[in-house]
mmCIF file of C-alpha atoms in Angstrom:
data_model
loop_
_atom_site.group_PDB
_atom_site.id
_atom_site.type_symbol
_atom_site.label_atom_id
_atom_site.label_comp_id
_atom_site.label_asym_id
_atom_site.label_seq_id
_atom_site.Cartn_x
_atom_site.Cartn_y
_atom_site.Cartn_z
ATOM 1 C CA UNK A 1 25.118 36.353 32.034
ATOM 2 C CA UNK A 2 26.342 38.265 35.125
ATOM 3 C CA UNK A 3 28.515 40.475 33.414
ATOM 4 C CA UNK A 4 25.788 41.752 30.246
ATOM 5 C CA UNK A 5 23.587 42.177 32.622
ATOM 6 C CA UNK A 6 25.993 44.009 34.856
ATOM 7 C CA UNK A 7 26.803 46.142 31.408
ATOM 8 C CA UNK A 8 22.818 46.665 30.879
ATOM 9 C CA UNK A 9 22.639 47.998 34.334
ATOM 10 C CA UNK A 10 25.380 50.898 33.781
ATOM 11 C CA UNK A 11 23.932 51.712 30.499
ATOM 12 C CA UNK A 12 20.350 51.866 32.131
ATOM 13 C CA UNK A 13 21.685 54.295 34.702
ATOM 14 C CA UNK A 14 23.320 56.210 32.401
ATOM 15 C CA UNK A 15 20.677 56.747 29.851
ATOM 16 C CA UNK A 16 18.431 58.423 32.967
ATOM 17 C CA UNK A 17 20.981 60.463 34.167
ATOM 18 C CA UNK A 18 22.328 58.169 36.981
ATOM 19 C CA UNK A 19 26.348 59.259 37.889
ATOM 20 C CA UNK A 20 28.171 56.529 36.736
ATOM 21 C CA UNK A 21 32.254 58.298 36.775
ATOM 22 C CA UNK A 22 33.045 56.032 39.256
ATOM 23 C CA UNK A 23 32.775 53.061 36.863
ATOM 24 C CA UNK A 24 35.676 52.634 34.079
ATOM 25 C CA UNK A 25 34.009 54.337 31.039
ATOM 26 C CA UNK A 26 31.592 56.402 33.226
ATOM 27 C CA UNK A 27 30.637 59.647 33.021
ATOM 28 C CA UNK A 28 29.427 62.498 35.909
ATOM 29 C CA UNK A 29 25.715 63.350 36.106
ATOM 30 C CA UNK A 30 24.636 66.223 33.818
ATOM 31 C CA UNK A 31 24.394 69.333 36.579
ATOM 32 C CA UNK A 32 27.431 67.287 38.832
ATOM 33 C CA UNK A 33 25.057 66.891 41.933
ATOM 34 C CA UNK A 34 25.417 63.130 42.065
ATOM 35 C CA UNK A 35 23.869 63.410 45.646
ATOM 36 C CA UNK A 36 21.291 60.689 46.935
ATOM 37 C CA UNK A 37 19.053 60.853 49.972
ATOM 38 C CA UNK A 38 17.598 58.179 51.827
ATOM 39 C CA UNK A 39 14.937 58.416 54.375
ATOM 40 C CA UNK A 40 13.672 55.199 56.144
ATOM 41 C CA UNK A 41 10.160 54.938 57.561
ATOM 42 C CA UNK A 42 9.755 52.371 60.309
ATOM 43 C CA UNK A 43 6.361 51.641 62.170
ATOM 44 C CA UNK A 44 6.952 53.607 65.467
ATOM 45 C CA UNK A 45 6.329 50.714 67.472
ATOM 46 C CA UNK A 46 9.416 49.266 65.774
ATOM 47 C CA UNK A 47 11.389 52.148 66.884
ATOM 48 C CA UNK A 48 12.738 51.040 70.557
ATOM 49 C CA UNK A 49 13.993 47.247 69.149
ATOM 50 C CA UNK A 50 15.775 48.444 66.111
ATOM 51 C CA UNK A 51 16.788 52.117 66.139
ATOM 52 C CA UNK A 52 19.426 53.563 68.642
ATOM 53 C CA UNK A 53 20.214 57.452 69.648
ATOM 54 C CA UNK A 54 23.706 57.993 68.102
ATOM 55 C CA UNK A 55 26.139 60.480 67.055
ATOM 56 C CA UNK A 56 28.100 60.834 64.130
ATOM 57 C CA UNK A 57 29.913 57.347 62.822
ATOM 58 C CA UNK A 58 27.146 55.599 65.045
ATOM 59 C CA UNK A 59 28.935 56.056 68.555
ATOM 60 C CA UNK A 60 25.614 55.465 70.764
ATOM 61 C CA UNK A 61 24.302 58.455 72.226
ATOM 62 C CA UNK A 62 23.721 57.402 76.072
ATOM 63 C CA UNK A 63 21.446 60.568 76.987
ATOM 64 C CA UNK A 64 18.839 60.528 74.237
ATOM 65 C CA UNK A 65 18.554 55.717 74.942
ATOM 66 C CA UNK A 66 15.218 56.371 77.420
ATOM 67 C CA UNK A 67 13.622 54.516 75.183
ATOM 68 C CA UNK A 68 14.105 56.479 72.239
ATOM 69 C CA UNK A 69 10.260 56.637 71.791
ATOM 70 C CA UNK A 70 9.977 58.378 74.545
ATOM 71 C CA UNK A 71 12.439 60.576 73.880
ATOM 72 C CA UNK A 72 10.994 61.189 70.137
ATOM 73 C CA UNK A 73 7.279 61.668 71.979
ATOM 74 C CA UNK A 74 9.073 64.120 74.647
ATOM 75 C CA UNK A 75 11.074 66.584 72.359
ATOM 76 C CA UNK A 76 10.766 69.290 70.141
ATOM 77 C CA UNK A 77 12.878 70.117 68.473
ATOM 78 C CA UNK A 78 14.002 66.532 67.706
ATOM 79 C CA UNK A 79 18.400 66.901 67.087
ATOM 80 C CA UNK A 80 20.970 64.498 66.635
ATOM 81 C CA UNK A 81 21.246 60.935 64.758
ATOM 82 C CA UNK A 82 19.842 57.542 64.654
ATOM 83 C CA UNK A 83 21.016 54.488 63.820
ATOM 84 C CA UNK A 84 18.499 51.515 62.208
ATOM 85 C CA UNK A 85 19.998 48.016 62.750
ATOM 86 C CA UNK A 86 18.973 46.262 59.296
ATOM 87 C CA UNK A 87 16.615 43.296 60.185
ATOM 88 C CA UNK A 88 15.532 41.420 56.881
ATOM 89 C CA UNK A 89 12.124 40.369 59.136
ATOM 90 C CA UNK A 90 11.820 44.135 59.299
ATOM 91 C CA UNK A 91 12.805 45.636 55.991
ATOM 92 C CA UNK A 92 10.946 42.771 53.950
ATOM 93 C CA UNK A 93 7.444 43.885 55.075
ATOM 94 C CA UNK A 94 6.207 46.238 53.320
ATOM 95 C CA UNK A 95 3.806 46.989 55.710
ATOM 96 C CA UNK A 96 6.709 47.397 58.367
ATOM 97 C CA UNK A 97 9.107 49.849 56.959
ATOM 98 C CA UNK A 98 9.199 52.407 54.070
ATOM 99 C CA UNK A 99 12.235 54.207 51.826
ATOM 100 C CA UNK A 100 12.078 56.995 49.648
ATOM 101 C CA UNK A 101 14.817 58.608 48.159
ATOM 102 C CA UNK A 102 15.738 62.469 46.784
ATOM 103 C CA UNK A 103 18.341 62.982 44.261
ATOM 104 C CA UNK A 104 20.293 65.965 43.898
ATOM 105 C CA UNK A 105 20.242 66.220 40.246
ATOM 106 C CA UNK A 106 16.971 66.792 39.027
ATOM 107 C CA UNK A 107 17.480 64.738 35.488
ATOM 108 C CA UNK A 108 17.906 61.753 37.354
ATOM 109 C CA UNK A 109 15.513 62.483 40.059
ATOM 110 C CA UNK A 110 12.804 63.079 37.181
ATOM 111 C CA UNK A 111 14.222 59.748 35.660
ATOM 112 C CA UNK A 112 14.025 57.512 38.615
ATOM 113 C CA UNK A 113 10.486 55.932 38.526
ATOM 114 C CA UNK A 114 11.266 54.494 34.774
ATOM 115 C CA UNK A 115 14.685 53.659 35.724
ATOM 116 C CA UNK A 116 13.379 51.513 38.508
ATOM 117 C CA UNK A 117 10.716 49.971 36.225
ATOM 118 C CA UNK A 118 13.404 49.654 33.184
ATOM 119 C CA UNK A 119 15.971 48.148 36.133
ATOM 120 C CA UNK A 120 12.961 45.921 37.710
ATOM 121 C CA UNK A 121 12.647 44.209 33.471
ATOM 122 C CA UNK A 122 16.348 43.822 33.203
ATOM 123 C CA UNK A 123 16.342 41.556 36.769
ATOM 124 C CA UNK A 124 13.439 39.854 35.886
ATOM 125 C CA UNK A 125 15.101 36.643 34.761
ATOM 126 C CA UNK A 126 16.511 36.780 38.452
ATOM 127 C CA UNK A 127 13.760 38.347 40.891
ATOM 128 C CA UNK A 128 11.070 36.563 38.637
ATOM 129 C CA UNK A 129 12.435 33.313 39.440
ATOM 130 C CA UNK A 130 10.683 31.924 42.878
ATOM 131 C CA UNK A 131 13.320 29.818 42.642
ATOM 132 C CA UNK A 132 15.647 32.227 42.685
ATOM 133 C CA UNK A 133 13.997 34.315 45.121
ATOM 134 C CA UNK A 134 13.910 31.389 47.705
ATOM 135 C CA UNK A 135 17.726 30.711 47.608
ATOM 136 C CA UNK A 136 17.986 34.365 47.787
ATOM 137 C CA UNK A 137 15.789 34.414 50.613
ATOM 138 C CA UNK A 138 17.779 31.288 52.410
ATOM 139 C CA UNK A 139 21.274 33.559 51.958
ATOM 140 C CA UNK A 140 19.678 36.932 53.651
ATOM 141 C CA UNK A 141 18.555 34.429 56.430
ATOM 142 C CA UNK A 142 21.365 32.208 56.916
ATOM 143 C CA UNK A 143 19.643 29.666 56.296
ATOM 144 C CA UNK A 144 15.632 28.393 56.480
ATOM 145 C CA UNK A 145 13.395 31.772 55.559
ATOM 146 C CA UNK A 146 10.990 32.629 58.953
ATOM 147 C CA UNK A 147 7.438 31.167 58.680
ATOM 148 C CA UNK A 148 6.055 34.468 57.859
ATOM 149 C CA UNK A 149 8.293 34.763 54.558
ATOM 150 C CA UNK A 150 6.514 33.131 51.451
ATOM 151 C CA UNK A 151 8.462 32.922 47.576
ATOM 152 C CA UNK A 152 5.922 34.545 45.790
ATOM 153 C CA UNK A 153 6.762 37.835 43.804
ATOM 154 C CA UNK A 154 5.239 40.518 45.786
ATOM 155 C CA UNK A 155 5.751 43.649 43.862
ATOM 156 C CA UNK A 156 2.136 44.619 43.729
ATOM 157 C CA UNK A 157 1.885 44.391 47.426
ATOM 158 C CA UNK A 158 4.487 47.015 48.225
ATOM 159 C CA UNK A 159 4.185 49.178 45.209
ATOM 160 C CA UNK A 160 3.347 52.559 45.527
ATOM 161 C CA UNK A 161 1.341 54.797 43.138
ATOM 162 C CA UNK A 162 3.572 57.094 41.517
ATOM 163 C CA UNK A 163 1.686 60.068 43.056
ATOM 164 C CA UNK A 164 2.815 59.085 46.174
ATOM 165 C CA UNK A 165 6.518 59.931 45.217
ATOM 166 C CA UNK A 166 7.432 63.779 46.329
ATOM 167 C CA UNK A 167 7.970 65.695 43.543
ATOM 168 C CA UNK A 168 10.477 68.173 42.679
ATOM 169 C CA UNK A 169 10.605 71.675 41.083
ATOM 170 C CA UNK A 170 14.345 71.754 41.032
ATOM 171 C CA UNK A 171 15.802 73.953 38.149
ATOM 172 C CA UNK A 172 18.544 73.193 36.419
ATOM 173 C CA UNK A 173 21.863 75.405 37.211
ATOM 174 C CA UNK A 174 22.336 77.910 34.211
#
């Protein structure tokens, strides 16, 4: 079962455009911008217990740790990088923290809400398993979920409307 679905996944990403040449059998994106970015949204009063001040390869950046919401309240410009230290008790509220993502071609960027609702069918025989979901759950935890975590499927609850996503004029390179 693993392996179809596995199979179904790289043909999925490469019918909308998704850069698969890294995969035996893949093939490059059509303009060969295979590019991805990822912002992360966390509520800002979040921001002192699970993002640092760093520079590049995460090396923490001493003179921007104040707290760093002061220093984000204090400065303008803002430079330099952060770092977000995953939490799953963070980044499994929906009401907590917030991705979006912008990809460089614009075939699969155009592509991505129906390959995320094509991808979201093929799991269903895994993520619509509360089952499932709970052993899942009892793995990201290491062991007994927090009280706050419940099974049941909560897509609805952290879906966006698809006019929230930013769109993009991008044109194709001639």
């Amino acid at each position: 079962m693993i392996a179809k679905l596995a199979k179904d996944i790289i043909a999925l990403s490469a019918k909308h455009g998704l850069d698969t040449c890294g995969i035996p059998g893949g093939k490059k994106c059509k303009s060969g911008r295979s590019g991805h970015m990822l912002q992360i949204f966390l509520r800002r009063e979040l921001c002192d217990q699970f993002v640092y001040p760093a520079f590049p390869f995460g090396v923490p950046d001493k003179k921007r740790d104040l707290p760093l919401s002061k220093y984000l309240c204090d400065k303008a410009p803002i430079e330099g990088q952060v770092r977000i230290t995953l939490n799953p008790d963070v980044f499994l509220r929906a009401t907590y923290a917030r991705m979006f993502t912008f990809s460089a071609d614009p075939t699969y960027h155009g592509n991505r809400p129906n390959f995320i609702k094509e991808l979201k069918e093929l799991l269903e025989p895994i993520l619509g398993d509360e089952a499932v979901r709970e052993k899942a759950a009892k793995g990201i935890f290491g062991g007994k979920p927090p009280d706050w975590w419940t099974p049941e499927d909560q897509s609805e609850m952290a879906a966006m409307p698809l006019a929230r996503f930013a769109k993009s004029d991008m044109a194709e390179d001639e």
